[in-house]
XYZ file of C-alpha atoms in Angstrom:
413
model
C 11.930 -31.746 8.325
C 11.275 -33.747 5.184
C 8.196 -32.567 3.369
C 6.768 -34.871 0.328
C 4.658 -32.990 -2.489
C 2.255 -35.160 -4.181
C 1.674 -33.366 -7.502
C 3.752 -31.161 -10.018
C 1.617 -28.805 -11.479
C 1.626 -25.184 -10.760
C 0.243 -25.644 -6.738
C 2.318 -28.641 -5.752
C 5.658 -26.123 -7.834
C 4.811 -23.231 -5.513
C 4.276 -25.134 -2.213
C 7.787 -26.111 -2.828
C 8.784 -23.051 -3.694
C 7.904 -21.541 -0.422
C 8.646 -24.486 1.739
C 12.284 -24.678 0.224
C 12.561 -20.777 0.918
C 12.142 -21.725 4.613
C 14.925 -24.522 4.576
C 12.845 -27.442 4.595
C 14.016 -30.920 2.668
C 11.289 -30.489 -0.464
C 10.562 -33.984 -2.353
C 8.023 -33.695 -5.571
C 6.488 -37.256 -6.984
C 4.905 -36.475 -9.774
C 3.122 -38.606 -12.033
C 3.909 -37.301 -15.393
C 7.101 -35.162 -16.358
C 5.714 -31.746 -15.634
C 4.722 -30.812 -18.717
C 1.663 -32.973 -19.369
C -0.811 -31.376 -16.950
C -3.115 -28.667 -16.693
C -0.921 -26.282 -15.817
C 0.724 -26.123 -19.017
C -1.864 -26.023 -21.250
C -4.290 -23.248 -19.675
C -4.860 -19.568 -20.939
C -2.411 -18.412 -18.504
C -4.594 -15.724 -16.491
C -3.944 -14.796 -13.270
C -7.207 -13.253 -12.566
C -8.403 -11.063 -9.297
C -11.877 -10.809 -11.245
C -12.712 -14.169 -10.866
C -14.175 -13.623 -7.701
C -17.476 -15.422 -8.426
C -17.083 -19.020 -7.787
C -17.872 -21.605 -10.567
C -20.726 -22.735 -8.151
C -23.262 -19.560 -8.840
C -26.949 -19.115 -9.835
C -28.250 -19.849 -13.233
C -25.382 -22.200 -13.601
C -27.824 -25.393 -13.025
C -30.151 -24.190 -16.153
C -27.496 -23.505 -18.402
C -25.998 -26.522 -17.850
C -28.777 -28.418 -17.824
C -29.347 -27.140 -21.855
C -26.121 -28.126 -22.991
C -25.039 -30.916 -20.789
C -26.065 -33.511 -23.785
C -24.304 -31.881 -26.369
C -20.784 -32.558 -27.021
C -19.863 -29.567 -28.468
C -21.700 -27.382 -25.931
C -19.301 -25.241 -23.548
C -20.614 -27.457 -20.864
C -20.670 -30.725 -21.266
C -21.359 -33.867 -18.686
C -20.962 -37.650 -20.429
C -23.817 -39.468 -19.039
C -22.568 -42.284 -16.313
C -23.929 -44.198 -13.188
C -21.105 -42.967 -10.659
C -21.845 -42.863 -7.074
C -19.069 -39.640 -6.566
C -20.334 -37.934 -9.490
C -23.828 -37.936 -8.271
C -23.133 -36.690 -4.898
C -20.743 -33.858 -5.849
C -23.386 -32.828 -8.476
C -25.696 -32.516 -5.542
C -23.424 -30.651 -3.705
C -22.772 -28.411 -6.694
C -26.462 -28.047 -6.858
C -27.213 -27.066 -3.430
C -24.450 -24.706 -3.852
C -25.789 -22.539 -7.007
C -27.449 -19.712 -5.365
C -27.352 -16.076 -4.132
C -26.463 -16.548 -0.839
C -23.800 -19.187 -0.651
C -21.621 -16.931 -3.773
C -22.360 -13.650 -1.508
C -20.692 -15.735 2.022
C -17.974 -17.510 -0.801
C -17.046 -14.659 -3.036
C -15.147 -12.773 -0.461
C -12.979 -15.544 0.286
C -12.112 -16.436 -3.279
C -11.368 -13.041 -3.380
C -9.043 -13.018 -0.746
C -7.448 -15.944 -1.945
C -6.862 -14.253 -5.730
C -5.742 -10.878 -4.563
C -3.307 -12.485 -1.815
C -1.690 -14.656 -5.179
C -1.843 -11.624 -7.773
C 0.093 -9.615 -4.564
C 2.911 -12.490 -4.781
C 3.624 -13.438 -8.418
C 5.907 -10.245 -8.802
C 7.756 -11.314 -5.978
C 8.524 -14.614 -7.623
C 9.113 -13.601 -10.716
C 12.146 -10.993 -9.100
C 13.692 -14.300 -8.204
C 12.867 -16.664 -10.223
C 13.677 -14.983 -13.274
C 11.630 -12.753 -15.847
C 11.441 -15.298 -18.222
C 7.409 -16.235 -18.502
C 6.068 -13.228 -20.605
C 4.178 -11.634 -18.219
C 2.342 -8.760 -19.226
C 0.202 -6.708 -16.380
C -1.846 -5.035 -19.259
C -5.105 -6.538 -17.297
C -7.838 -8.770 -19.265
C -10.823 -7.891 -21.122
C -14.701 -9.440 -20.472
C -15.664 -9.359 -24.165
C -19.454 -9.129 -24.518
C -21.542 -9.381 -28.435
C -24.848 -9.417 -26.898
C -25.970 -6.352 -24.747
C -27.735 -7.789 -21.848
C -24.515 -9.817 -21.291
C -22.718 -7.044 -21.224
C -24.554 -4.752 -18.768
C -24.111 -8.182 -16.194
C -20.989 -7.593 -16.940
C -21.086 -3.790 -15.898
C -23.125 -5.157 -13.089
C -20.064 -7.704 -11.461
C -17.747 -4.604 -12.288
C -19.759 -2.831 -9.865
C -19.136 -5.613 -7.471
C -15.455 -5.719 -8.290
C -14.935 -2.451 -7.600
C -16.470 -3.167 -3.810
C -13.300 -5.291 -3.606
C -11.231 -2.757 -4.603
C -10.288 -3.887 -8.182
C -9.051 -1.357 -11.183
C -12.436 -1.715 -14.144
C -13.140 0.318 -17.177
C -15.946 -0.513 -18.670
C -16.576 0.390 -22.439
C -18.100 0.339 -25.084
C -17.726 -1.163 -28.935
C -15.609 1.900 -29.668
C -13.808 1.817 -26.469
C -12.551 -1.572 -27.029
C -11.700 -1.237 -31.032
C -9.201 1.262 -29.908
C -7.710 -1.217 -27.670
C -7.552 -3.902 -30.977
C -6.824 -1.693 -33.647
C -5.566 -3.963 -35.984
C -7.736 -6.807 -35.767
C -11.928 -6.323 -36.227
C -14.055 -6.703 -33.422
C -17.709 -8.183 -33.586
C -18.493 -6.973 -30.167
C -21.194 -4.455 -28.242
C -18.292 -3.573 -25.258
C -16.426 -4.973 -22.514
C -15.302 -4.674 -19.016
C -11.587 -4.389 -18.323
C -9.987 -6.152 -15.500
C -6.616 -3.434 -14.840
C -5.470 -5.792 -11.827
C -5.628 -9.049 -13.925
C -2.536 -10.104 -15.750
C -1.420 -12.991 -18.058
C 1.456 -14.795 -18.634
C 2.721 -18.002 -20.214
C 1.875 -21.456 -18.162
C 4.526 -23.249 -19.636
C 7.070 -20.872 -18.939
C 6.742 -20.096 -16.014
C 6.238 -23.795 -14.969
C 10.179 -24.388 -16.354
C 11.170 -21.662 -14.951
C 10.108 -22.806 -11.268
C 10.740 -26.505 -12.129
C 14.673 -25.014 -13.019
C 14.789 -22.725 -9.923
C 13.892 -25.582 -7.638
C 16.080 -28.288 -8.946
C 19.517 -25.846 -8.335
C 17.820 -25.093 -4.866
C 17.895 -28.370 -3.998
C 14.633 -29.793 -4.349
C 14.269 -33.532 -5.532
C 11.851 -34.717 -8.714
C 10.608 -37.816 -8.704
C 8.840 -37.865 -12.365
C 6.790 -40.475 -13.763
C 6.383 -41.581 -10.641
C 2.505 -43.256 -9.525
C 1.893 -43.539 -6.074
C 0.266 -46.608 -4.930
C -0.280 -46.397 -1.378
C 0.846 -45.087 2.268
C 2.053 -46.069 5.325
C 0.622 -44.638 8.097
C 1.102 -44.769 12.175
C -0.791 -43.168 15.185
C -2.489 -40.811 12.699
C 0.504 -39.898 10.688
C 1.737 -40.802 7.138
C 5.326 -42.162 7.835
C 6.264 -42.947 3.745
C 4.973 -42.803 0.305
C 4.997 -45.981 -1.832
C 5.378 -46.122 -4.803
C 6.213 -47.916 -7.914
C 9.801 -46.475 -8.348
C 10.162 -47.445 -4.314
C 9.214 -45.730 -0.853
C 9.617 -42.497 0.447
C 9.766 -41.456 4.181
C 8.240 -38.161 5.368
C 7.332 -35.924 8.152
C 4.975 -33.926 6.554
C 3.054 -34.621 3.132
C 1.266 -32.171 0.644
C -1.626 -33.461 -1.778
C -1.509 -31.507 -4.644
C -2.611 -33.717 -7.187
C -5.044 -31.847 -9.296
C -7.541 -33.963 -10.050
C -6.342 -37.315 -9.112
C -6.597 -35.726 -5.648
C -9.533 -37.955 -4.528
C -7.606 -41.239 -5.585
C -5.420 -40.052 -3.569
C -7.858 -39.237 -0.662
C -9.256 -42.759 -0.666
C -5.813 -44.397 -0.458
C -6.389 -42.519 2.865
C -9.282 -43.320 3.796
C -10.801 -40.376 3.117
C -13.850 -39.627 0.385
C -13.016 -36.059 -1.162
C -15.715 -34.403 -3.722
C -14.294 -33.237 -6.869
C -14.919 -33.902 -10.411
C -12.373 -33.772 -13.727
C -13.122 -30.441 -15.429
C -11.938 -31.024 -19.077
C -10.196 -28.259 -20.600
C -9.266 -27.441 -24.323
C -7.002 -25.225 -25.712
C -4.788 -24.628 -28.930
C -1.463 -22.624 -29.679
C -0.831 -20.907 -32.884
C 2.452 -19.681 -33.850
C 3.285 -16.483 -35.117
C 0.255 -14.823 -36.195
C 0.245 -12.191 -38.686
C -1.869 -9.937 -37.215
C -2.130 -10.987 -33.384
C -4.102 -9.426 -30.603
C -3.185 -6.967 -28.069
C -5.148 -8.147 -24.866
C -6.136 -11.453 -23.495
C -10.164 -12.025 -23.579
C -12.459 -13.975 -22.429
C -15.081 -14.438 -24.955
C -18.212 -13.940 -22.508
C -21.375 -15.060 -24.793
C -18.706 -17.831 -26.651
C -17.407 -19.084 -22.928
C -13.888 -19.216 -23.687
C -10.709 -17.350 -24.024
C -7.982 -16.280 -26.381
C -4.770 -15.445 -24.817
C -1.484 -13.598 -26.698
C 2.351 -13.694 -26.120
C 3.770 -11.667 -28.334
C 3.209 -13.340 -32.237
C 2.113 -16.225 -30.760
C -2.178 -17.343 -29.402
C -3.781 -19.346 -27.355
C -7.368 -20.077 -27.722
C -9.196 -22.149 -25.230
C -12.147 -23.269 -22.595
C -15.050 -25.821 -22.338
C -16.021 -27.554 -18.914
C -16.205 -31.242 -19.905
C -17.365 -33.544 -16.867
C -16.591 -37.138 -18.131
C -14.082 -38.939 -15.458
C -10.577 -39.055 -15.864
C -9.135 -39.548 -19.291
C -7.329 -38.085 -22.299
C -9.853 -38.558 -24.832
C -10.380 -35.550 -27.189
C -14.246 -34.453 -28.387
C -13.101 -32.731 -31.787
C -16.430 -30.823 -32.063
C -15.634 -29.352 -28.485
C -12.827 -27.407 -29.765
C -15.128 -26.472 -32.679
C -16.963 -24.754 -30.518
C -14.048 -22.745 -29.372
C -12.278 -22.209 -32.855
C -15.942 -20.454 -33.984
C -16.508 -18.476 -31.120
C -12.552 -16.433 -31.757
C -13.420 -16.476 -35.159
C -17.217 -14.610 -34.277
C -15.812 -12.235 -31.830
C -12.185 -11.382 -34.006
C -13.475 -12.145 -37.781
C -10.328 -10.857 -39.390
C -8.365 -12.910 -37.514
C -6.403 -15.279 -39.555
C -6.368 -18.881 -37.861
C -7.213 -22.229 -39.305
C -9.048 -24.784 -37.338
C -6.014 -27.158 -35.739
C -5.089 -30.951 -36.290
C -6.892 -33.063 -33.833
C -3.296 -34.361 -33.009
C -3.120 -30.447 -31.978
C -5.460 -30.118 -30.027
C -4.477 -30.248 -25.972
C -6.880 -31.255 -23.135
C -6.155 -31.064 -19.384
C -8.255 -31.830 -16.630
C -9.206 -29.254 -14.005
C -9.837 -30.426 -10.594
C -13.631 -29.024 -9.620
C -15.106 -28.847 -6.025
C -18.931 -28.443 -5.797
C -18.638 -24.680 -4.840
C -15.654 -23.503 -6.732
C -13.477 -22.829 -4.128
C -9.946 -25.094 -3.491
C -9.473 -26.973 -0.268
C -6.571 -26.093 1.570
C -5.926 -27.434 4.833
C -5.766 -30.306 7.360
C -7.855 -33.293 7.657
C -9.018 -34.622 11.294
C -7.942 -37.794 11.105
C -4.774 -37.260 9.962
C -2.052 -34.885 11.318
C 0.574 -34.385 9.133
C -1.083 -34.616 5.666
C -2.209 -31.315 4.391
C -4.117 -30.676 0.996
C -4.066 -28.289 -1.545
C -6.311 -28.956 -4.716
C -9.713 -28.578 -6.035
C -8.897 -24.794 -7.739
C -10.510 -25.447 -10.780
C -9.770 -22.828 -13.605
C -7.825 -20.780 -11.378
C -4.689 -22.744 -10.617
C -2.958 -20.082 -11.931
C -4.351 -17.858 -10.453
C -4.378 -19.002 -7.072
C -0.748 -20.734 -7.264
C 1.085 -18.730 -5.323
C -1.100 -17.915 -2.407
C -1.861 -21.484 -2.104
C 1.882 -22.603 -1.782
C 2.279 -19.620 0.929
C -0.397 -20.599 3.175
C 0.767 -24.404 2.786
C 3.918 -23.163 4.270
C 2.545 -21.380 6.920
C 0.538 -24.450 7.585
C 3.458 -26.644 8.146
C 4.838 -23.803 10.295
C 1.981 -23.847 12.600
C 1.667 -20.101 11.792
C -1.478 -18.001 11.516
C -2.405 -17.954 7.888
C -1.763 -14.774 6.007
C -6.001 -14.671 4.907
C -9.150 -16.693 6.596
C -8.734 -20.538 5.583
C -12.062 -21.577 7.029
C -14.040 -21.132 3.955
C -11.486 -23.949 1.997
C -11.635 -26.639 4.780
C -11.337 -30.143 3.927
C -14.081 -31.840 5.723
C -17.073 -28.967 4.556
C -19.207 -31.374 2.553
């Protein structure tokens, strides 16, 4: 069976990963050259504590404060768009109690059965991503934000995830060399980090000497279809048959859609992140900054910092004062660290594909039968990488998934 990916980033790389380990004939079109999308760029977290979708109360209000400010850590560009107004509504509707109590469970399910895998792939695919399972810290200045924090740990714990939670002290000791402006944090044992980049080379390498054919810098343009099927993939470096197709495009996954007839929700989440080299005096653990809302992120002498959620369409376009925002909030939390603010030709974006309730959609659509999609993970591509490409395989394979998919259907809004 010939099987078409739509999408190189880190969910269409393992759907082919698995697919290929099954024997299939694995195509990837890709619109860039791998190394241009979100998947590279990112803090590199795969994270079991994320189990609280982006979708979750008091979300609305503090977005609402800083969605005019463009160097807020939320930021929407104001714009008359028809699709940006309906998936805000569905965001909206989504932001409470209940609907994160019936979704959390599933996200978890989804992050545990990908943290379970990633060893596993790294066995084979080679240890060459500097992975570290050293977990990640929820770094807190204020104390109220800190004993929510203590509060989701209890949660966490409910699903069976490693915390510790601790205090200024507590955490020093884990930082000794660099000085901490902090009142305690939670750490997240199960969580690990590794580099995005890496790993993404690593699994681009693997799959090209399994067999597995790249079509980069390649824009798809349309599809032919019969009797409910999708028979080939044009585009504009010619057509490609298939049996079965994958849409993991990120965020371009609704252009995609549409080509299909099909309206998909999802927004363009802009990210920002930049990558010193070696640092005199680096960090120990990765961190999200909780009361900054960002992250730092080290490999060895070499850090990361990173975040934002900009909601302005797709484009490249870089808000300098957004990674201001960033750059101060490391240099609050860690003020001996030694970094200087970075170029603006420096600074990388990367666009995170958003549903309205923060979990991906994986899985059929009615109206088509061989087209399956895979997209809409947000900030947890990484995260949720592996255990999406496995239950695309078993998809394909008319199996029984390995967790309940009916929480990331396709046709829900």
């Amino acid at each position: 069976m010939k099987i078409t990916i739509i999408g190189g980033g880190i969910i269409g790389l393992s759907s082919a990963y698995y697919l290929q380990k099954e024997g299939y004939t694995v195509t990837v079109i890709e619109r860039g050259n791998i190394t241009d999308g979100c998947s590279f760029g990112n803090m590199g977290y795969m994270s079991p504590s994320h189990f609280v979708p982006l979708a979750s109360p008091g979300i609305i209000a503090e977005g609402l404060k800083h969605m005019l400010s463009i160097s807020s850590p939320f930021y929407i560009k104001p714009r008359l768009d028809v699709d940006l107004i309906r998936w805000a509504y569905h965001f909206w509707k989504n932001s409470n109690s209940k609907t994160v109590l019936k979704n959390a469970p599933h996200l978890n399910n989804i992050l545990q059965f990908s943290r379970g895998l990633i060893n596993e792939m790294r066995t084979e695919i080679g240890d060459t991503f500097d992975m570290e399972e050293k977990g990640c810290l929820m770094m807190c200045k204020q104390q109220k934000t800190l004993e929510h924090e203590f509060y989701l740990a209890d949660d966490a714990e409910k699903f069976g995830l490693n915390v510790l939670r601790l205090n200024k002290n507590d955490v020093q000791k884990l930082e000794p060399t660099i000085e901490l402006n902090v009142a305690g944090a939670v750490l997240f044992k199960d969580d690990c980090h590794f580099n995005p980049g890496k790993i993404m080379n690593a699994l681009h390498n693997y799959l090209v000497k399994k067999g597995v054919q790249f079509n980069l810098n390649t824009t798809v343009e349309g599809f032919e279809k019969s009797n409910n099927k999708v028979t080939a993939i044009v585009t504009n470096n010619g057509k490609f048959d298939c049996d079965e197709v994958v849409l993991a495009a990120g965020s371009w996954l609704p252009i995609l859609a549409k080509m299909l007839g099909i309206n998909l929700l999802l927004q363009a989440g802009k990210g920002y992140s930049h990558t010193y080299q070696n640092i005199e005096k680096n960090i120990n653990y990765p961190a999200i900054l909780v009361d900054g809302r960002c992250a730092v992120t080290p490999w060895g002498n070499n850090l990361r910092i990173g975040g934002t959620m900009e909601i302005s369409g797709i484009n490249n376009n870089v808000l300098v004062k957004r990674m201001e925002g960033i750059y101060n909030s490391a240099k609050d939390f860690y003020p001996s660290l030694k970094i200087d603010f970075p170029p603006t030709n420096k600074i990388w974006s990367g666009l995170r594909p958003v549903t309205p309730d923060g979990l991906p959609y994986i899985g059929y659509q009615t109206s088509l039968q061989n087209v399956v999609f895979a997209g809409g993970h947000a900030m947890l591509g990484i995260s949720q990488g592996t255990g999406t490409g496995k239950l695309v395989t078993e998809l394909i394979q008319k199996k029984a998934p390995s967790i309940d998919l009916g929480a990331f259907g396709v046709e829900r809004f």
